[in-house]
Coordinates of C-alpha atoms in Angstrom, one line a residue:
M1 CA -0.1 -10.9 6.5
T2 CA -0.3 -13.9 3.5
Y3 CA 1.6 -13.9 -0.2
Q4 CA -2.2 -12.9 -1.1
T5 CA -3.2 -10.1 1.2
L6 CA 0.4 -8.4 0.9
D7 CA -0.4 -7.8 -2.7
V8 CA -3.4 -6.6 -2.5
Q9 CA -1.6 -3.6 0.3
L10 CA 0.9 -3.4 -2.6
D11 CA -1.5 -3.1 -5.0
R12 CA -3.4 -0.6 -3.0
A13 CA -0.1 1.8 -1.6
K14 CA 0.6 2.3 -4.5
N15 CA -1.7 3.6 -6.5
T16 CA -2.1 6.5 -3.8
D17 CA -1.4 9.9 -3.7
A18 CA 1.5 9.6 -0.9
Y19 CA 4.1 7.3 -2.7
R20 CA 3.7 9.1 -6.1
H21 CA 4.7 12.6 -4.1
Y22 CA 7.2 10.5 -3.0
L23 CA 8.5 9.0 -6.0
A24 CA 8.1 12.7 -7.2
A25 CA 9.9 13.6 -4.2
R26 CA 13.2 11.3 -4.5
E27 CA 13.7 12.1 -7.8
S28 CA 14.6 16.0 -6.9
V29 CA 16.2 15.0 -3.5
L30 CA 18.4 12.5 -5.3
R31 CA 19.2 15.9 -7.6
M32 CA 19.9 17.8 -3.9
L33 CA 22.2 15.2 -3.2
D34 CA 24.2 15.3 -6.0
E35 CA 24.6 18.7 -6.2
A36 CA 25.3 19.5 -2.5
E37 CA 28.3 16.4 -2.8
R38 CA 29.4 19.0 -6.1
N39 CA 28.6 22.0 -4.2
L40 CA 30.9 20.7 -0.3
G41 CA 27.3 20.8 0.9
G42 CA 28.5 19.8 4.6
V43 CA 26.6 19.0 8.1
S44 CA 27.7 18.9 11.7
E45 CA 29.0 15.2 13.2
Y46 CA 26.1 14.7 14.8
W47 CA 24.0 14.5 11.5
T48 CA 26.7 13.3 9.5
E49 CA 26.1 9.8 11.6
E50 CA 22.0 10.3 12.4
L51 CA 21.5 11.0 8.7
A52 CA 23.9 7.6 8.4
G53 CA 21.2 5.5 9.5
F54 CA 18.2 6.8 7.3
N55 CA 19.9 6.3 3.6
Y56 CA 17.4 3.4 3.2
I57 CA 14.2 6.1 3.1
L58 CA 15.8 6.4 -0.8
D59 CA 14.4 3.3 -1.2
A60 CA 11.3 3.0 1.0
S61 CA 8.4 0.5 -0.5
P62 CA 4.8 1.5 -0.9
L63 CA 3.7 0.0 2.7
I64 CA 7.1 2.0 4.3
V65 CA 5.5 5.2 3.1
D66 CA 2.2 4.2 4.1
R67 CA 3.8 4.1 7.5
L68 CA 6.4 7.7 6.9
R69 CA 5.7 8.5 10.8
E70 CA 6.8 6.0 12.0
H71 CA 10.2 5.9 10.5
S72 CA 10.5 9.6 11.5
H73 CA 11.8 8.1 14.5
H74 CA 15.3 9.1 12.9
I75 CA 14.9 12.6 13.2
T76 CA 12.4 13.1 16.6
G77 CA 13.5 9.3 18.1
I78 CA 9.6 9.4 19.2
R79 CA 8.4 6.0 18.3
S80 CA 5.0 4.8 17.2
Y81 CA 5.9 1.4 20.3
E82 CA 5.0 3.9 23.5
Y83 CA 1.7 4.6 22.2
R84 CA 0.0 1.8 21.9
Q85 CA -2.6 0.5 23.8
H86 CA -0.1 -1.4 26.4
H87 CA 1.0 2.1 27.5
D88 CA -2.2 3.9 28.2
F89 CA -1.1 3.8 31.4
R90 CA 1.3 6.7 30.2
K91 CA -1.6 8.6 29.1
T92 CA -1.9 10.6 32.4
G93 CA 1.0 12.5 32.1
F94 CA 0.1 13.7 29.0
L95 CA -3.5 14.2 29.9
K96 CA -2.4 16.5 32.7
K97 CA 1.0 18.2 30.4
F98 CA -1.8 19.2 27.2
I99 CA -4.1 20.3 30.8
A100 CA -1.4 22.1 31.7
L101 CA -0.3 23.9 28.7
K102 CA -4.0 24.9 27.7
E103 CA -4.3 27.3 30.5
L104 CA -1.5 29.4 28.6
D105 CA -3.8 29.1 25.3
H106 CA -5.2 32.1 25.2
A107 CA -6.0 31.6 21.0
N108 CA -7.4 28.2 20.5
L109 CA -3.8 26.8 19.1
F110 CA -3.7 22.8 19.7
V111 CA -3.7 20.9 16.5
Q112 CA -3.6 17.4 16.9
E113 CA -1.8 14.5 15.5
S114 CA -2.9 13.8 11.8
T115 CA -3.5 10.3 11.3
I116 CA -2.5 9.9 7.8
L117 CA 0.6 8.4 6.6
G118 CA 0.9 6.2 9.8
G119 CA 0.4 8.9 12.7
F120 CA 0.5 7.8 16.3
G121 CA -0.7 9.2 19.7
H122 CA -2.5 8.3 23.0
D123 CA -6.7 9.5 22.5
L124 CA -6.9 12.0 24.8
D125 CA -10.9 12.7 25.0
G126 CA -10.6 12.7 21.3
R127 CA -8.2 14.6 21.2
F128 CA -4.7 12.9 19.3
V129 CA -1.6 13.6 21.1
N130 CA 1.8 12.5 21.0
L131 CA 5.3 14.3 22.8
D132 CA 5.8 15.9 18.9
T133 CA 2.6 17.3 18.9
L134 CA 2.6 18.6 22.9
K135 CA 6.2 20.0 21.9
F136 CA 4.1 22.1 18.5
Y137 CA 1.4 23.1 21.4
E138 CA 4.3 24.5 23.6
Y139 CA 6.3 26.0 20.7
L140 CA 2.7 28.2 19.5
I141 CA 2.0 28.8 23.3
G142 CA 5.3 30.4 23.0
L143 CA 5.3 32.1 20.0
D144 CA 1.7 33.9 20.9
S145 CA 2.8 35.4 24.0
Q146 CA 5.0 37.5 22.6
G147 CA 3.2 38.8 19.9
F148 CA 4.9 36.6 16.8
L149 CA 1.3 35.4 15.8
D150 CA -0.3 38.5 16.1
E151 CA 0.0 39.5 12.0
F152 CA -1.4 35.9 11.3
K153 CA -4.4 36.2 13.6
Y154 CA -5.4 39.2 13.6
S155 CA -5.0 40.1 9.9
P156 CA -5.7 36.6 8.4
E157 CA -6.5 38.4 4.4
N158 CA -2.7 39.1 4.6
R159 CA -0.4 36.9 3.1
G160 CA 2.5 35.7 5.6
V161 CA 5.9 34.7 5.0
V162 CA 7.3 32.0 7.7
A163 CA 11.3 30.3 7.7
E164 CA 11.6 27.3 9.2
V165 CA 14.8 25.7 10.0
G166 CA 15.3 22.2 10.3
P167 CA 11.1 21.6 10.2
G168 CA 11.8 17.4 9.9
W169 CA 9.8 15.4 8.9
G170 CA 7.3 18.4 9.0
G171 CA 4.5 18.1 12.0
F172 CA 5.2 22.0 13.3
P173 CA 4.4 23.4 9.3
Y174 CA 1.3 20.8 9.2
Q175 CA 0.4 22.6 12.0
F176 CA 1.0 26.5 11.6
K177 CA -0.8 25.9 7.7
T178 CA -3.6 24.3 9.6
L179 CA -4.4 27.2 12.0
F180 CA -3.3 30.1 9.2
P181 CA -4.1 28.5 5.9
N182 CA -2.8 32.0 4.6
T183 CA 0.9 32.0 5.0
T184 CA 3.1 30.9 2.6
Y185 CA 5.3 28.7 4.2
V186 CA 9.4 27.8 3.8
L187 CA 10.9 24.4 4.9
I188 CA 14.9 24.7 4.9
D189 CA 16.9 21.7 5.2
L190 CA 19.0 18.6 4.3
P191 CA 17.7 17.0 1.5
L192 CA 17.3 13.7 3.0
T193 CA 14.7 15.1 5.5
L194 CA 13.1 16.6 2.9
L195 CA 11.7 13.5 1.4
L196 CA 10.1 12.9 4.5
S197 CA 8.8 16.3 5.2
I198 CA 8.1 16.5 0.9
T199 CA 6.1 14.1 1.0
Y200 CA 3.8 14.5 4.3
M201 CA 3.2 17.9 3.4
K202 CA 1.8 17.5 -0.1
T203 CA -0.6 13.9 0.8
A204 CA -2.0 16.5 4.2
F205 CA -2.3 19.2 1.7
S206 CA -3.7 17.5 -1.2
D207 CA -4.6 21.2 -3.5
T208 CA -1.3 23.3 -2.1
S209 CA 0.4 24.8 -4.7
V210 CA 4.3 23.7 -3.7
F211 CA 8.2 24.8 -5.3
V212 CA 10.7 22.0 -4.5
Y213 CA 14.2 23.4 -5.5
G214 CA 15.1 22.7 -8.9
D215 CA 12.0 23.5 -10.1
Y216 CA 13.0 25.9 -12.1
P217 CA 15.6 28.2 -11.2
I218 CA 15.9 29.8 -7.4
D219 CA 16.9 32.8 -8.6
E220 CA 12.6 33.7 -10.0
L221 CA 11.4 32.4 -6.9
P222 CA 10.9 35.8 -5.6
T223 CA 8.4 37.2 -7.2
Q224 CA 6.4 33.6 -7.4
L225 CA 7.3 33.2 -3.9
E226 CA 3.6 34.1 -1.9
T227 CA 1.6 32.3 -4.6
Y228 CA 2.9 28.8 -2.8
D229 CA 1.7 27.4 0.2
F230 CA 5.2 25.5 0.5
V231 CA 8.7 26.6 -0.1
F232 CA 11.4 23.7 0.0
I233 CA 15.0 24.6 -0.1
P234 CA 17.8 22.5 0.7
H235 CA 20.4 23.3 3.4
Y236 CA 23.4 24.3 0.7
A237 CA 21.4 27.0 -1.2
L238 CA 20.9 29.2 1.6
D239 CA 23.1 32.0 -0.4
Q240 CA 21.2 32.4 -3.4
L241 CA 17.8 32.1 -1.6
E242 CA 16.2 35.3 -0.8
L243 CA 13.0 35.5 0.9
P244 CA 10.7 39.0 0.2
G245 CA 8.6 39.7 3.0
L246 CA 9.6 37.1 5.6
G247 CA 8.1 38.1 9.5
L248 CA 9.0 35.1 10.9
T249 CA 11.9 32.9 11.2
L250 CA 11.4 29.3 13.5
N251 CA 13.1 26.5 14.6
M252 CA 12.9 23.5 16.8
V253 CA 16.0 21.2 18.5
S254 CA 18.3 21.5 15.1
F255 CA 20.1 25.0 16.1
Q256 CA 21.3 23.1 19.2
E257 CA 23.0 20.0 16.8
M258 CA 24.8 22.3 14.6
T259 CA 28.1 23.8 14.3
S260 CA 28.8 27.8 14.9
T261 CA 29.0 28.4 11.5
H262 CA 25.9 27.1 10.9
V263 CA 23.9 28.2 13.1
E264 CA 25.1 31.9 12.4
D265 CA 24.7 31.6 8.7
Y266 CA 20.8 31.1 9.2
V267 CA 20.3 33.7 11.9
K268 CA 22.7 36.8 9.4
R269 CA 20.3 35.3 6.6
A270 CA 17.6 36.1 9.0
F271 CA 18.6 39.6 9.3
D272 CA 19.2 40.1 6.1
W273 CA 16.3 39.2 4.8
G274 CA 14.4 40.9 6.8
S275 CA 12.5 38.7 9.9
S276 CA 11.6 40.5 11.8
H277 CA 11.5 38.2 14.4
I278 CA 12.9 34.6 15.3
Y279 CA 12.4 31.8 17.7
S280 CA 14.2 29.5 19.0
L281 CA 13.2 26.3 20.9
N282 CA 16.9 24.8 21.6
R283 CA 20.1 23.8 24.1
D284 CA 22.5 26.5 23.8
R285 CA 24.6 23.5 22.9
S286 CA 24.1 19.9 23.2
R287 CA 26.0 18.3 25.2
Y288 CA 27.8 16.0 22.7
N289 CA 28.2 18.9 20.2
S290 CA 32.0 20.3 20.1
E291 CA 31.5 22.3 16.9
L292 CA 28.9 25.2 19.1
S293 CA 29.4 28.3 21.2
S294 CA 26.3 28.7 22.4
V295 CA 22.2 29.6 20.3
S296 CA 21.6 32.3 21.8
S297 CA 24.5 34.6 22.1
I298 CA 24.5 33.6 18.0
M299 CA 20.8 35.5 18.0
A300 CA 22.3 37.8 20.2
K301 CA 24.3 39.2 17.8
Y302 CA 21.4 39.8 15.0
Y303 CA 18.3 40.4 17.8
E304 CA 17.4 41.3 21.4
T305 CA 16.8 38.2 22.7
T306 CA 14.0 37.2 25.6
D307 CA 14.1 34.1 27.3
V308 CA 10.4 33.4 27.8
N309 CA 9.5 30.9 30.6
V310 CA 6.2 27.9 28.8
L311 CA 6.1 25.4 31.7
P312 CA 9.6 24.9 34.3
V313 CA 9.9 21.8 32.4
P314 CA 11.4 20.6 29.2
Y315 CA 9.3 19.8 26.5
F316 CA 10.0 15.9 27.5
A317 CA 9.2 16.1 30.6
L318 CA 5.4 15.0 31.6
S319 CA 5.3 15.2 35.2
N320 CA 5.7 18.1 37.6
P321 CA 4.7 21.1 35.2
L322 CA 4.3 24.1 37.8
V323 CA 2.1 26.3 35.3
K324 CA 2.5 30.0 35.7
E325 CA 1.2 32.8 33.4
I326 CA 2.3 34.2 31.1
P327 CA 2.6 37.7 30.7
T328 CA 1.7 39.0 27.3
I329 CA 1.3 42.9 25.9
M330 CA -2.5 42.0 25.4
S331 CA -2.6 40.7 30.0
R332 CA -0.9 43.1 30.4
I333 CA -3.2 45.9 29.4
K334 CA -6.6 43.7 30.0
H335 CA -5.9 42.3 33.1
P336 CA -2.0 43.8 34.5
R337 CA -2.9 42.5 38.0
R338 CA -3.3 38.5 36.9
T339 CA 0.4 38.9 34.4
L340 CA 1.8 37.1 37.5
R341 CA -0.5 35.5 38.9
S342 CA -0.4 31.6 39.4
V343 CA -2.3 29.5 37.0
K344 CA -4.3 26.8 39.1
R345 CA -1.9 23.8 39.9
K346 CA -1.8 20.7 38.1
I347 CA 1.2 19.3 39.7
K348 CA 2.7 19.6 42.4
P349 CA 5.8 21.3 41.3
P350 CA 9.6 19.7 41.8
P351 CA 11.6 20.0 44.4
G352 CA 13.9 22.9 44.7
K353 CA 18.1 21.9 43.5
A354 CA 20.6 24.5 43.4
V355 CA 21.8 25.7 40.0
N356 CA 24.7 24.8 38.8
M357 CA 25.7 27.5 36.0
A358 CA 27.9 24.8 34.1
Q359 CA 25.2 22.8 33.2
E360 CA 22.4 25.5 32.4
I361 CA 24.2 25.7 28.8
H362 CA 22.5 22.6 28.4
K363 CA 19.1 22.9 29.4
Y364 CA 16.1 23.4 27.0
K365 CA 14.6 26.9 26.7
H366 CA 12.5 29.6 24.3
V367 CA 14.2 32.3 22.8
A368 CA 13.0 35.1 21.3
G369 CA 14.7 38.0 18.7
R370 CA 13.6 41.2 17.7
R371 CA 15.4 42.6 14.6
K372 CA 17.8 45.3 15.3
T373 CA 18.7 47.8 13.0
D374 CA 22.5 47.1 13.0
A375 CA 23.6 43.3 13.6
I376 CA 27.1 43.8 15.8

């Protein structure tokens, strides 16, 4: 790049919708950060450390915003470097994992990575895929296996309300809204992380209706909730938030980084809102998190929980998935003999190992929760 081309690129990036969305979102987020400090809206030690390395995003240049996905590695740990052409030899693992998941997909739930804001991935026969893409695909398949997507699939004319705690840069909301457009999607997160997701979602869905905390008093939101496509709420405003009509509450790989108090606050709030279902993909506790007891045990206070076996390897593992059919309600009715039959193996299964119960709490697992009549 030269001085001349830099000026051209900067002028182009300054005049994009994405940069305008970023500037507006930054104003909202700065107000949230001020309010969070006044209200002592604390987070776990893990997130305090992680966010300290991410503050620079508050002063992002137009060119950084133009490649915003490059900077989501602070949240996901996934970098575009790993998907450049000299790493194409790794595509085989991604393809095998995708095929294994496709075998379990009864509802055409795959959504590829978008190319907006520097989206990256391997090209798998015309499908743009990275580890996030496969994680979200696996999560959708798990949701569907429990019937948690039925209201969105079979009654698309009815407006659904979904809340995700810790949606990060916005990748899963992007997939869900692509599949089920008649949805009000509520994103609850730390203010600094909302800067990413607000910018990403408003860029990806340019004609959508959006509420960002602070647009007007939050106690006026319930009567207007279903008029919005996306609702962005900072974590410290949880007690002020009401979500009438909420059917599904989601969390993916962030409960495990919170304190027990924070996880219970979210799960209890979902219960109080009347959320019929809650779905988690987390470790019960991260190895380095001494502030958390167990995600699934906290969920079980308010929801009847079921462990969901999608693949017998964690979402980040690209080798050795032994694929089995997930028993769904419909498969039990239509094909009772086939419900528990193994699907064709795509890769040899991993060698058996003795179970170390002390390590089980650190393994990733899908947990589906159905609302109890009364909480414990």
